[in-house]
Structures are given as C-alpha cells and as structure tokens.
Coordinates of C-alpha atoms in Angstrom, one line a residue:
M1 CA 12.0 -13.6 27.5
S2 CA 14.7 -11.0 26.8
V3 CA 13.6 -7.8 25.2
S4 CA 15.9 -5.3 23.5
T5 CA 15.3 -2.4 21.1
L6 CA 17.1 -0.6 18.3
S7 CA 16.2 2.3 16.0
Y8 CA 14.0 1.6 13.0
A9 CA 16.8 3.1 10.8
A10 CA 19.3 0.6 12.2
T11 CA 17.3 -2.3 10.8
G12 CA 17.7 -1.0 7.3
A13 CA 14.2 -2.3 6.6
F14 CA 12.1 0.9 6.6
S15 CA 11.6 3.8 4.2
P16 CA 13.4 7.1 4.6
L17 CA 10.0 8.8 5.0
L18 CA 9.2 6.7 8.1
T19 CA 12.6 7.1 9.7
D20 CA 12.6 10.8 8.9
Y21 CA 9.2 11.1 10.6
L22 CA 10.4 9.3 13.7
A23 CA 13.4 11.7 13.7
R24 CA 11.0 14.6 13.4
H25 CA 12.6 16.1 10.3
E26 CA 11.2 19.5 9.8
A27 CA 10.4 18.9 6.1
L28 CA 7.6 16.5 7.2
T29 CA 5.9 18.7 9.7
P30 CA 3.3 20.2 7.2
F31 CA 1.9 16.7 6.6
Y32 CA 0.8 15.7 10.1
H33 CA -1.1 17.3 12.9
R34 CA 0.5 16.3 16.1
F35 CA 3.6 14.1 16.7
P36 CA 2.8 11.0 18.9
T37 CA 3.8 11.9 22.4
L38 CA 1.7 11.4 25.6
E39 CA 1.5 15.1 26.0
A40 CA 0.1 15.7 22.5
F41 CA -3.0 13.7 23.3
A42 CA -4.3 16.4 25.6
A43 CA -5.0 18.8 22.7
Q44 CA -6.1 15.9 20.5
L45 CA -8.7 14.9 23.2
E46 CA -10.1 18.4 23.4
E47 CA -10.3 18.8 19.7
K48 CA -12.0 15.5 19.0
Q49 CA -14.4 15.9 21.9
T50 CA -15.6 19.3 20.4
A51 CA -16.0 17.9 16.9
Y52 CA -17.6 14.5 17.6
A53 CA -21.4 14.8 17.7
P54 CA -23.5 12.8 20.1
E55 CA -25.5 11.5 17.1
A56 CA -22.3 10.0 15.6
R57 CA -21.6 8.2 18.9
Q58 CA -25.2 6.8 19.1
R59 CA -25.0 5.6 15.5
L60 CA -21.6 3.9 16.1
V61 CA -22.7 2.1 19.3
A62 CA -25.9 0.9 17.7
A63 CA -24.1 -0.6 14.7
L64 CA -21.4 -2.2 16.9
R65 CA -24.1 -3.8 19.2
E66 CA -25.8 -5.2 16.1
Q67 CA -22.6 -6.6 14.8
Y68 CA -21.6 -8.3 18.1
A69 CA -25.1 -9.8 18.4
T70 CA -24.0 -12.3 15.7
L71 CA -21.4 -13.8 18.1
P72 CA -22.6 -16.7 20.4
E73 CA -20.9 -15.0 23.3
V74 CA -19.2 -11.6 23.8
H75 CA -16.3 -11.4 26.2
P76 CA -17.0 -9.2 29.2
A77 CA -14.1 -6.9 28.3
V78 CA -15.7 -6.2 25.0
Q79 CA -19.1 -5.7 26.5
A80 CA -17.5 -3.2 28.9
N81 CA -15.9 -1.3 26.1
L82 CA -19.1 -1.1 24.1
A83 CA -20.8 0.4 27.2
L84 CA -17.9 2.9 27.6
L85 CA -18.3 4.0 24.0
E86 CA -21.7 5.4 24.9
K87 CA -20.0 8.0 27.1
D88 CA -18.7 11.3 25.7
T89 CA -15.5 10.8 27.7
T90 CA -14.6 7.7 25.8
F91 CA -12.3 7.8 22.7
T92 CA -10.8 5.2 20.4
I93 CA -7.3 4.2 19.4
T94 CA -7.7 2.6 15.9
T95 CA -5.8 0.4 13.6
G96 CA -7.0 -1.0 10.3
H97 CA -6.1 -4.0 8.2
Q98 CA -7.4 -6.2 5.4
L99 CA -9.3 -9.4 6.2
N100 CA -6.3 -11.6 5.7
L101 CA -6.9 -15.3 6.1
L102 CA -6.1 -16.6 9.6
T103 CA -4.7 -13.1 10.3
G104 CA -2.1 -13.1 7.5
P105 CA 1.4 -11.7 8.2
L106 CA 2.5 -11.1 11.8
Y107 CA 2.2 -7.4 11.5
F108 CA -1.6 -7.7 11.7
I109 CA -1.1 -9.0 15.3
Y110 CA 1.5 -6.2 16.0
K111 CA -0.9 -3.5 14.9
I112 CA -3.6 -4.7 17.3
V113 CA -1.3 -5.2 20.2
T114 CA 0.1 -1.7 19.7
A115 CA -3.5 -0.3 19.8
V116 CA -4.3 -2.2 23.0
K117 CA -1.1 -1.1 24.7
L118 CA -1.5 2.5 23.8
A119 CA -5.1 2.6 25.1
R120 CA -3.8 1.3 28.4
Q121 CA -1.0 3.8 28.6
L122 CA -3.4 6.7 27.8
K123 CA -5.8 5.5 30.5
A124 CA -2.9 5.6 33.0
H125 CA -2.0 9.2 31.9
Y126 CA -5.5 10.6 31.5
P127 CA -7.6 8.7 34.1
Q128 CA -10.6 11.0 33.6
Y129 CA -11.1 9.5 30.1
D130 CA -11.5 6.0 28.7
F131 CA -9.8 4.6 25.6
V132 CA -11.0 1.7 23.5
P133 CA -8.8 -0.2 21.0
V134 CA -10.6 -0.6 17.7
Y135 CA -9.8 -2.8 14.7
W136 CA -11.2 -1.2 11.5
M137 CA -12.0 -4.1 9.3
A138 CA -11.2 -3.4 5.6
T139 CA -14.4 -5.1 4.5
E140 CA -14.9 -2.9 1.5
D141 CA -11.5 -3.7 0.0
H142 CA -11.8 -5.7 -3.3
D143 CA -8.3 -7.0 -3.8
F144 CA -8.9 -10.7 -2.9
A145 CA -5.5 -11.8 -4.2
E146 CA -3.8 -9.8 -1.4
I147 CA -5.6 -11.7 1.4
N148 CA -6.4 -15.2 0.2
H149 CA -3.1 -16.8 1.4
F150 CA -0.7 -17.0 4.3
S151 CA 2.6 -18.8 5.2
L152 CA 2.9 -21.4 7.9
F153 CA 6.2 -23.2 8.7
G154 CA 7.5 -22.4 5.2
K155 CA 4.3 -23.7 3.4
Q156 CA 1.9 -21.3 1.7
Y157 CA -1.8 -22.0 2.2
E158 CA -4.3 -20.5 -0.3
W159 CA -8.0 -20.2 -0.8
N160 CA -9.1 -20.0 -4.5
A161 CA -12.6 -18.5 -4.0
P162 CA -14.5 -17.4 -7.1
E163 CA -13.4 -13.8 -8.0
T164 CA -16.3 -11.4 -7.4
G165 CA -14.6 -8.0 -7.8
G166 CA -16.7 -6.8 -4.9
P167 CA -16.1 -6.1 -1.2
V168 CA -14.2 -9.0 0.3
G169 CA -16.1 -8.8 3.6
R170 CA -19.2 -10.0 1.8
L171 CA -17.5 -13.1 0.4
P172 CA -19.2 -16.4 1.3
L173 CA -16.8 -19.0 2.6
T174 CA -17.5 -21.6 -0.1
G175 CA -14.7 -24.1 -0.5
L176 CA -12.6 -22.7 2.3
R177 CA -12.8 -25.7 4.5
E178 CA -11.9 -28.2 1.8
E179 CA -9.2 -26.0 0.2
L180 CA -7.5 -24.7 3.3
L181 CA -8.9 -25.5 6.7
D182 CA -8.7 -29.3 6.2
Q183 CA -5.0 -28.9 5.1
L184 CA -3.8 -27.2 8.2
P185 CA -1.6 -29.0 10.8
A186 CA -3.5 -30.7 13.6
D187 CA -1.9 -28.5 16.3
V188 CA -3.4 -25.3 14.9
P189 CA -5.6 -23.9 17.8
A190 CA -9.3 -24.6 17.4
A191 CA -10.2 -20.9 17.4
F192 CA -8.6 -20.5 14.0
R193 CA -10.7 -23.2 12.4
E194 CA -14.0 -22.5 14.2
A195 CA -14.0 -18.8 13.3
Y196 CA -14.4 -19.8 9.6
E197 CA -16.4 -23.0 10.1
Q198 CA -19.1 -21.1 12.1
S199 CA -19.3 -18.0 9.9
G200 CA -21.2 -17.2 6.7
T201 CA -18.9 -14.4 5.4
L202 CA -15.3 -13.4 5.5
S203 CA -16.2 -10.3 7.6
E204 CA -18.0 -12.4 10.2
A205 CA -15.2 -14.9 10.4
T206 CA -12.6 -12.2 10.9
R207 CA -14.6 -10.7 13.7
R208 CA -14.9 -14.1 15.4
L209 CA -11.1 -14.7 15.1
T210 CA -10.0 -11.3 16.4
H211 CA -12.5 -11.7 19.2
A212 CA -11.1 -15.1 20.1
L213 CA -7.5 -13.7 20.1
F214 CA -8.1 -10.3 21.6
G215 CA -11.6 -10.3 23.2
E216 CA -10.1 -10.5 26.7
L217 CA -8.1 -7.4 25.9
G218 CA -11.3 -5.5 25.0
L219 CA -10.6 -5.1 21.3
V220 CA -13.6 -3.9 19.3
S221 CA -13.8 -4.7 15.6
L222 CA -15.9 -2.6 13.3
D223 CA -17.3 -3.4 9.9
A224 CA -18.3 0.0 8.3
D225 CA -19.9 -1.6 5.2
V226 CA -23.3 -1.0 6.8
P227 CA -26.2 1.2 5.5
A228 CA -26.8 2.9 8.8
L229 CA -23.1 3.9 9.1
K230 CA -22.9 5.1 5.5
Q231 CA -25.4 7.9 6.5
A232 CA -22.4 9.6 8.1
L233 CA -20.8 9.7 4.6
V234 CA -23.5 11.7 2.9
P235 CA -21.9 15.2 3.3
V236 CA -18.6 13.8 2.0
L237 CA -20.3 12.2 -1.0
E238 CA -22.1 15.4 -1.9
K239 CA -18.8 17.4 -1.6
E240 CA -16.9 14.8 -3.7
I241 CA -19.6 14.7 -6.4
K242 CA -19.9 18.4 -6.6
E243 CA -16.3 19.6 -6.2
Q244 CA -13.9 16.7 -6.4
A245 CA -12.1 18.5 -3.6
S246 CA -10.2 15.5 -2.3
N247 CA -8.2 15.1 -5.5
R248 CA -7.1 18.7 -5.4
A249 CA -6.0 18.4 -1.8
V250 CA -4.0 15.3 -2.5
Q251 CA -2.4 16.7 -5.6
Q252 CA -1.3 19.7 -3.6
A253 CA 0.2 17.4 -0.8
N254 CA 1.9 15.3 -3.5
A255 CA 3.6 18.3 -5.0
Q256 CA 4.8 19.3 -1.5
L257 CA 6.0 15.8 -0.7
E258 CA 7.9 15.5 -4.0
A259 CA 9.5 18.9 -3.4
A260 CA 10.7 17.7 0.0
G261 CA 12.2 14.6 -1.7
Y262 CA 9.6 12.0 -0.9
K263 CA 7.5 9.9 -3.3
P264 CA 3.7 9.8 -2.8
Q265 CA 2.4 6.4 -1.7
V266 CA -1.1 6.3 -3.3
Y267 CA -2.7 7.5 -6.4
S268 CA -5.7 9.9 -6.2
R269 CA -8.5 10.0 -8.8
P270 CA -10.7 12.9 -9.8
L271 CA -13.5 11.0 -8.0
N272 CA -12.2 9.0 -5.1
L273 CA -15.3 6.8 -4.8
F274 CA -16.4 3.4 -5.9
F275 CA -20.0 2.3 -6.7
L276 CA -21.4 -0.9 -5.3
T277 CA -23.6 -2.4 -8.0
D278 CA -26.6 -4.7 -7.7
A279 CA -24.4 -7.5 -8.9
G280 CA -22.1 -7.0 -5.9
K281 CA -19.3 -5.4 -8.0
R282 CA -17.2 -2.5 -6.8
E283 CA -16.8 -0.2 -9.7
R284 CA -14.9 3.1 -10.2
L285 CA -16.7 6.4 -10.7
E286 CA -15.0 8.4 -13.4
Y287 CA -15.9 11.9 -14.6
D288 CA -16.5 12.1 -18.4
A289 CA -15.6 15.7 -19.4
A290 CA -16.8 15.3 -22.9
Q291 CA -20.4 14.5 -21.8
D292 CA -20.2 16.4 -18.5
C293 CA -21.3 13.3 -16.5
V294 CA -20.0 10.4 -14.5
Q295 CA -19.4 6.9 -15.8
I296 CA -19.7 3.8 -13.6
T297 CA -16.9 1.9 -15.3
V298 CA -15.6 -1.5 -16.4
R299 CA -18.3 -4.1 -16.0
N300 CA -21.4 -2.0 -15.8
T301 CA -23.6 -0.7 -18.6
G302 CA -21.4 2.4 -19.1
R303 CA -24.4 4.7 -18.8
C304 CA -23.4 8.3 -18.0
H305 CA -25.0 9.7 -14.8
S306 CA -25.6 13.4 -14.3
Q307 CA -24.4 15.1 -11.2
Q308 CA -28.0 15.5 -9.9
E309 CA -28.7 11.8 -10.4
L310 CA -25.6 10.9 -8.3
L311 CA -26.4 13.5 -5.6
A312 CA -29.9 12.1 -5.3
L313 CA -28.6 8.5 -5.1
A314 CA -26.0 9.6 -2.5
Q315 CA -28.7 11.1 -0.3
E316 CA -31.1 8.2 -0.6
H317 CA -28.7 5.3 -0.7
P318 CA -25.2 6.2 0.5
E319 CA -24.6 2.5 1.1
F320 CA -24.2 2.2 -2.7
F321 CA -21.0 4.2 -2.5
S322 CA -17.7 3.1 -1.2
P323 CA -14.7 5.4 -0.4
N324 CA -11.4 4.5 -1.9
V325 CA -8.0 4.7 -0.2
V326 CA -8.1 8.6 -0.2
L327 CA -11.6 8.9 1.5
R328 CA -11.6 5.7 3.6
P329 CA -9.6 7.3 6.4
L330 CA -12.0 10.3 6.4
Y331 CA -14.9 7.9 6.7
Q332 CA -13.2 6.2 9.6
E333 CA -12.7 9.4 11.5
L334 CA -16.3 10.5 10.9
L335 CA -17.6 7.3 12.5
L336 CA -15.2 7.0 15.4
P337 CA -14.3 9.2 18.4
N338 CA -10.8 8.5 17.4
L339 CA -7.5 10.1 18.6
C340 CA -4.8 8.1 16.9
Y341 CA -4.4 5.9 13.9
I342 CA -1.8 3.1 14.1
G343 CA -0.4 1.8 10.8
G344 CA 2.6 0.5 9.0
G345 CA 5.2 2.6 7.2
A346 CA 3.3 2.6 3.9
E347 CA 0.1 3.6 5.7
V348 CA 1.8 6.5 7.5
A349 CA 3.1 7.6 4.1
Y350 CA -0.3 7.8 2.5
W351 CA -1.9 9.5 5.5
F352 CA 0.7 12.2 4.9
Q353 CA -1.1 12.9 1.6
L354 CA -4.5 13.4 3.3
K355 CA -4.2 16.2 5.8
G356 CA -5.7 18.6 3.3
V357 CA -8.7 16.3 2.7
F358 CA -9.5 16.4 6.4
E359 CA -9.2 20.2 6.4
E360 CA -11.6 20.4 3.4
N361 CA -14.2 18.4 5.3
G362 CA -13.7 20.0 8.8
V363 CA -12.7 16.7 10.5
P364 CA -9.8 16.6 13.0
F365 CA -6.7 14.8 11.6
P366 CA -5.7 12.0 14.0
I367 CA -2.3 11.5 15.5
L368 CA -0.3 9.1 13.3
L369 CA 1.6 6.4 15.1
P370 CA 3.7 3.7 13.4
R371 CA 2.8 0.3 14.7
N372 CA 5.2 -1.6 16.8
S373 CA 7.5 -3.8 14.7
A374 CA 9.3 -6.8 16.2
Q375 CA 11.6 -9.6 15.6
Y376 CA 10.9 -12.8 17.5
I377 CA 13.7 -15.3 18.1
G378 CA 12.6 -18.6 19.6
K379 CA 14.7 -20.6 22.1
A380 CA 16.3 -22.9 19.5
S381 CA 17.3 -20.0 17.2
A382 CA 18.6 -17.9 20.1
G383 CA 20.8 -20.9 21.1
K384 CA 22.2 -21.1 17.6
L385 CA 22.9 -17.4 17.5
R386 CA 24.9 -17.6 20.7
K387 CA 26.8 -20.7 19.5
L388 CA 27.8 -18.6 16.4
G389 CA 29.0 -15.7 18.6
L390 CA 26.2 -13.4 17.5
T391 CA 23.6 -11.3 19.3
A392 CA 19.9 -10.9 18.5
L393 CA 20.6 -7.5 17.0
D394 CA 23.3 -8.8 14.6
I395 CA 20.7 -10.6 12.5
F396 CA 19.8 -7.4 10.7
R397 CA 23.2 -7.1 9.2
P398 CA 24.0 -8.4 5.6
L399 CA 25.0 -12.1 5.4
P400 CA 28.5 -11.4 4.1
E401 CA 29.2 -9.2 7.1
L402 CA 27.9 -11.9 9.5
K403 CA 30.1 -14.5 7.8
K404 CA 33.1 -12.4 8.4
Q405 CA 32.2 -11.9 12.1
V406 CA 31.5 -15.6 12.5
G407 CA 34.7 -16.5 10.7
A408 CA 36.7 -14.2 12.9
S409 CA 35.3 -15.7 16.1
L410 CA 36.2 -19.2 14.7
G411 CA 39.7 -18.1 13.9
Q412 CA 39.4 -18.1 10.2
E413 CA 42.3 -16.4 8.4
E414 CA 41.1 -13.5 6.3
V415 CA 42.3 -13.9 2.8
S416 CA 43.2 -10.7 0.9
L417 CA 45.8 -10.3 -1.9
Q418 CA 45.2 -6.6 -2.1
E419 CA 48.7 -5.8 -1.1
Q420 CA 50.1 -8.2 -3.7
Q421 CA 47.9 -6.6 -6.4
E422 CA 49.3 -3.2 -5.5
Q423 CA 52.9 -4.5 -5.7
L424 CA 52.2 -6.0 -9.1
A425 CA 50.6 -2.7 -10.3
A426 CA 53.7 -0.8 -9.2
A427 CA 56.0 -3.3 -11.0
F428 CA 54.0 -3.1 -14.2
R429 CA 54.1 0.7 -14.1
Q430 CA 57.9 0.5 -14.1
I431 CA 57.8 -2.0 -17.0
S432 CA 55.4 0.2 -18.9
D433 CA 57.7 3.2 -18.3
L434 CA 60.7 1.1 -19.7
A435 CA 58.7 0.1 -22.7
Q436 CA 57.7 3.7 -23.4
R437 CA 61.4 4.6 -23.5
L438 CA 62.6 1.6 -25.5
D439 CA 59.7 0.8 -27.8
P440 CA 56.4 2.6 -27.3
T441 CA 54.6 -0.1 -29.4
L442 CA 55.1 -2.5 -26.6
V443 CA 53.1 -0.4 -24.0
R444 CA 49.8 -2.0 -25.1
T445 CA 51.4 -5.5 -24.8
V446 CA 52.6 -4.7 -21.2
A447 CA 49.0 -3.5 -20.3
A448 CA 47.5 -6.7 -21.7
E449 CA 49.9 -8.8 -19.7
Q450 CA 49.1 -6.8 -16.6
Q451 CA 45.4 -7.4 -17.0
K452 CA 46.1 -11.2 -17.4
V453 CA 48.2 -11.3 -14.2
T454 CA 45.8 -9.2 -12.2
G455 CA 43.0 -11.6 -13.2
I456 CA 45.1 -14.6 -12.2
V457 CA 45.8 -13.2 -8.8
A458 CA 42.1 -12.3 -8.3
G459 CA 41.1 -15.9 -9.2
L460 CA 43.7 -17.2 -6.7
E461 CA 42.2 -14.9 -4.0
K462 CA 38.8 -16.4 -4.6
R463 CA 40.1 -20.0 -4.4
L464 CA 42.0 -19.3 -1.3
S465 CA 39.0 -17.6 0.3
K466 CA 36.8 -20.6 -0.5
A467 CA 39.5 -22.9 1.0
A468 CA 39.5 -20.8 4.2
E469 CA 35.7 -20.9 4.3
A470 CA 35.6 -24.7 3.7
K471 CA 37.2 -25.1 7.2
H472 CA 34.0 -23.7 8.7
E473 CA 31.5 -24.7 6.1
T474 CA 29.1 -26.2 8.7
A475 CA 29.0 -23.0 10.8
Y476 CA 28.4 -20.9 7.6
G477 CA 25.6 -23.3 6.5
Q478 CA 24.0 -22.9 9.9
L479 CA 24.3 -19.1 9.7
T480 CA 22.6 -19.0 6.3
V481 CA 19.7 -21.2 7.4
L482 CA 19.3 -19.2 10.6
K483 CA 19.3 -15.9 8.7
D484 CA 16.7 -17.1 6.3
K485 CA 14.5 -18.4 9.1
L486 CA 14.6 -15.1 11.0
M487 CA 14.5 -12.9 7.9
P488 CA 12.7 -15.1 5.3
G489 CA 13.6 -14.1 1.7
G490 CA 15.6 -11.2 3.1
H491 CA 12.5 -9.5 4.5
L492 CA 11.4 -8.8 8.0
Q493 CA 9.9 -11.8 9.7
E494 CA 6.7 -9.8 10.4
R495 CA 6.0 -9.4 6.7
Q496 CA 6.2 -13.1 5.8
D497 CA 5.3 -15.4 8.7
N498 CA 1.9 -16.0 10.2
V499 CA 1.4 -15.7 14.0
L500 CA 0.8 -19.5 14.1
N501 CA 4.5 -20.0 13.4
I502 CA 5.0 -18.8 16.9
L503 CA 1.7 -19.3 18.7
I504 CA 1.6 -23.1 18.3
N505 CA 4.8 -23.5 20.3
N506 CA 4.3 -20.4 22.5
P507 CA 0.7 -19.9 23.5
G508 CA 1.6 -16.9 25.6
F509 CA 3.1 -14.9 22.7
I510 CA 0.4 -12.2 22.4
N511 CA 0.7 -11.4 26.2
Q512 CA 4.5 -11.3 25.8
L513 CA 4.1 -8.7 23.0
L514 CA 1.7 -6.7 25.2
E515 CA 4.3 -6.6 27.9
A516 CA 7.2 -5.8 25.6
F517 CA 5.8 -3.2 23.3
D518 CA 6.0 0.5 24.2
P519 CA 4.2 2.3 21.3
L520 CA 5.4 5.8 22.0
A521 CA 9.1 4.8 22.4
L522 CA 9.1 4.5 18.6
E523 CA 11.7 1.8 18.6
F524 CA 12.0 -1.6 16.9
T525 CA 11.6 -4.5 19.4
V526 CA 13.5 -7.7 19.5
L527 CA 12.1 -10.6 21.7
E528 CA 14.4 -13.4 22.4
E529 CA 13.4 -16.6 24.2
E530 CA 15.9 -17.6 26.9

C-alpha cells in the first residue's frame, strides 16, 4: 500500500470555510475554542475534567452497560473501555453519524477510524490519561430518506420502510430482509447481514454492525435516546423553554459568520426542540406569540401549551423532548467526558454556529477536528493510472486537463488555430479600414463576413481536434471510465461508495486506514494498492 497526502484545498472538493479553518484564518478564530493540535489537548483535558461531574460519568456508564447487554458477546477491547470510562482520568474522542444502512457512504468509516487513531495518539502523548473512541448514534434523527439506501458496485440498494416521522433508531426492521438483504451479492461478509437479521430495531442493528467492524479497536457506540440519559438535559430544556437562549446565540454567530464572508450551515428556530408524541412522531415545538404559548405542530392536536405546562413536563418526562441540530451537540457534551468532536466539513461549519450556545449553558466547547478524508485506488485502477502516465494525485484534476496530459504523453498533436484567427482578425481590420475610406456603408458587410469566416475556422478547429483525439480514442475512453470510478458523478469517492466496494476484495482495508491516517496532520490521504 502506497500512501500519499495533499492539502484539502488542492482537491477542490471542500468548502472555503473548511480550508480556511485548516489554514487558521484569523476571521474564524471567534467560532472555535482550541485548534486541533496535540498540545491544545492539555488545556482541554483540564477544563473538561473540572466541568464533568462524577454523577454524569456514572449515568453514562450505566446506560452503556445496559445497551451493550443486548449483544450476545462484547469484545474484550470494548469491555475494557467501558471499565475505563468509570475512571475520572478517562475521556472520550467522539464522532457522530446517522444510522445509514450497512454504514452508508465511506466517510462513515473514515470518521470512526479517525476517532480510534486520535485516541491512540493522545494516549501516547498523555499516558497518565485514557481515551475512548465513541460513535454517537444519531438515533433521534427523523430523516429516513437520507439513510435508507447505499451504493454497491454501481447499484443502489434501498429499503422502503413505512414512513413514521419519528426517531429512526426506533424503527422496526420490517421488510428489510426481503427488500434489501436478500438482494445483496453472496460475497458480502456475514456480519453485514447478521447485524440486521438478529436485531429488532435500526439502533440495535447499527450497534451490532459497528461492534463487528470496530469492536476489536475498542469503539463504544452510544444511543442517547434513553430516559435515564435525558435527565441530563433537564437544565437545558428549562433554559430553552424559558429563555430561547440558543436561538439568540446562534443568530449572533450567524451575523458574525456572514460579516466574515461565510454562509451559516444550519437554521436555528426560536425553540430548538422536538417533542416525541405518544404515537412515536417527532414534532416541532413552536412559540405562538399571539396566544403566548407553545404549539406542538403538524400532526398533533395543535393544542397550545403554557410555559408552566412544558416546564413541568420537562422536569417529569425529559425523554419526551428531543434536541434538534442546534442543541444535539450540547446534549452530547453534557453526557460525555468529551475532548474533541470529529466531523465532516458541513459538521464543522455548523459547530461554528454553536460556541455561544455552549457558553450560555456553561459547558466546555470541544476541539473541532475535520475527519480524515481519503481516496482509495485499488490495484487494477492504479495500474491503469500508470499506463496512462498519471499519478494518484492527478485524479483530482478536471477531465479536460487530464485528457491533455494523456494526449501529450501519447504524442497527440495539440490543435489550435488561435494564431490563424488572429491573422484573419488583422486582415479584416485592414479591409474594414479600406471600406471606411471608400464606402462606409460596406463596413457592416465586412464585419458580417468576418464573423462567418471566424465561425468557419472555429468549426475546422473542432473537427481537427476530434480527428487528433480519434487516434487515441481508446486511451481517452479508459481515462473517462477510470475518472468516473474513482470520483463517481464528479464527487469524492467517500461520498458515494459504500465500504463494501473495497472490503469485499480487501478485507484488511480498515486496518490499512488506521495505519495511514494521521488525524492531526490535517491532510487529505490517498491510498494506492501496489
């Protein structure tokens, strides 16, 4: 395996906000707490250790042990990390993601490997502490259409479960085997099928699968849609219901981001909460100024609830409430002894809107680390690249540029009639000048004839270029197919392909990623099979 890196900016696939963050642009410093360096974790450790209460740790470990009790067997590495979490010198490195079927796009895998690798690096640098990689399961998310499909070897697989409008983690797996699992290729590893066949809900299946893939690496997966854990949310619920402070904080951050030239990633509401109804729906809470009360919207009765009613409900049954994208990160940091959140570019962008929300609630803001991104080039594709005279890093360039490079290496004559066009333009200027002197009414005629001749020459240039390309049509066809394979639909491979595209033929892929990734190097990784 050959490993090389390049800057995120050089790929042309990431937002200016992310690349500016990695370049440590001064305009972004108000929106994060500490930049991700090994040295920065010393202060983060001290701050989190002071803020994280023993009761929170006890609540977390009890919930995790209960959740892992549903597995038939827990890997010793996970058992060891659950035990470590009981100690006040143990901290977490967290990434979060939706419950995508069979892990969804590759970047789900990259997130978790980044968390595992960073935990190892921190242990080596701060041996007096322990660090546990955590996958925060987005079980309360309700956007089923975003997670019910994945792409394998160019084919899309999809599960059409009945739409509930509720937390996806609670979804029963009705019809999944018939619609999807039975359609999979025979060489899909058994763990991917068994995780769903042996589970009752999507949350349970996702835990089983991540445990099968990452259990030996000590990954701990957390489902926070649990009544006992929601007790930690009570002070936040009370503050949100009384003051709507999170929206004010986000609006202030949005104004600052826009003033600095960046577009806010997520929309904040006056009340950044959902309500989980008895029917299993996840409904918005919206303040009704006219009646001075809060509506539970859309499919519910529409009855208006007073502030006191909501406060009483929050205190007695916090599990009926669900934080939206603005308050979910705060809930995460309340539950976990967390130092660092690892996310994609869009996640980093919306966390930049939230620092004020954390300050309002007196919770330490974590270090924000972009997940490792990677391009994997299998042995066959690597051989084709070399045959075309290209390197692994060339694949990020536009196809027309690559065609020119390949053409040059194959000895293709570059066709350009620019010089002839310039000579014609000079000749017509002389003719136009002559017409102006002899008969000015002919100037327009000269201009029209020039336009015709210019078009004829341009058409000849295209035909000659196609004739030149035809000599190497096979090579260009191979290049086009290869480019689409490595960057499907013009997007990064990690955003389209499922890990099974690689894992079926390369069972050691996850360990290769673990070896190749260096989270704090903040560089894009290219892995090329030799």
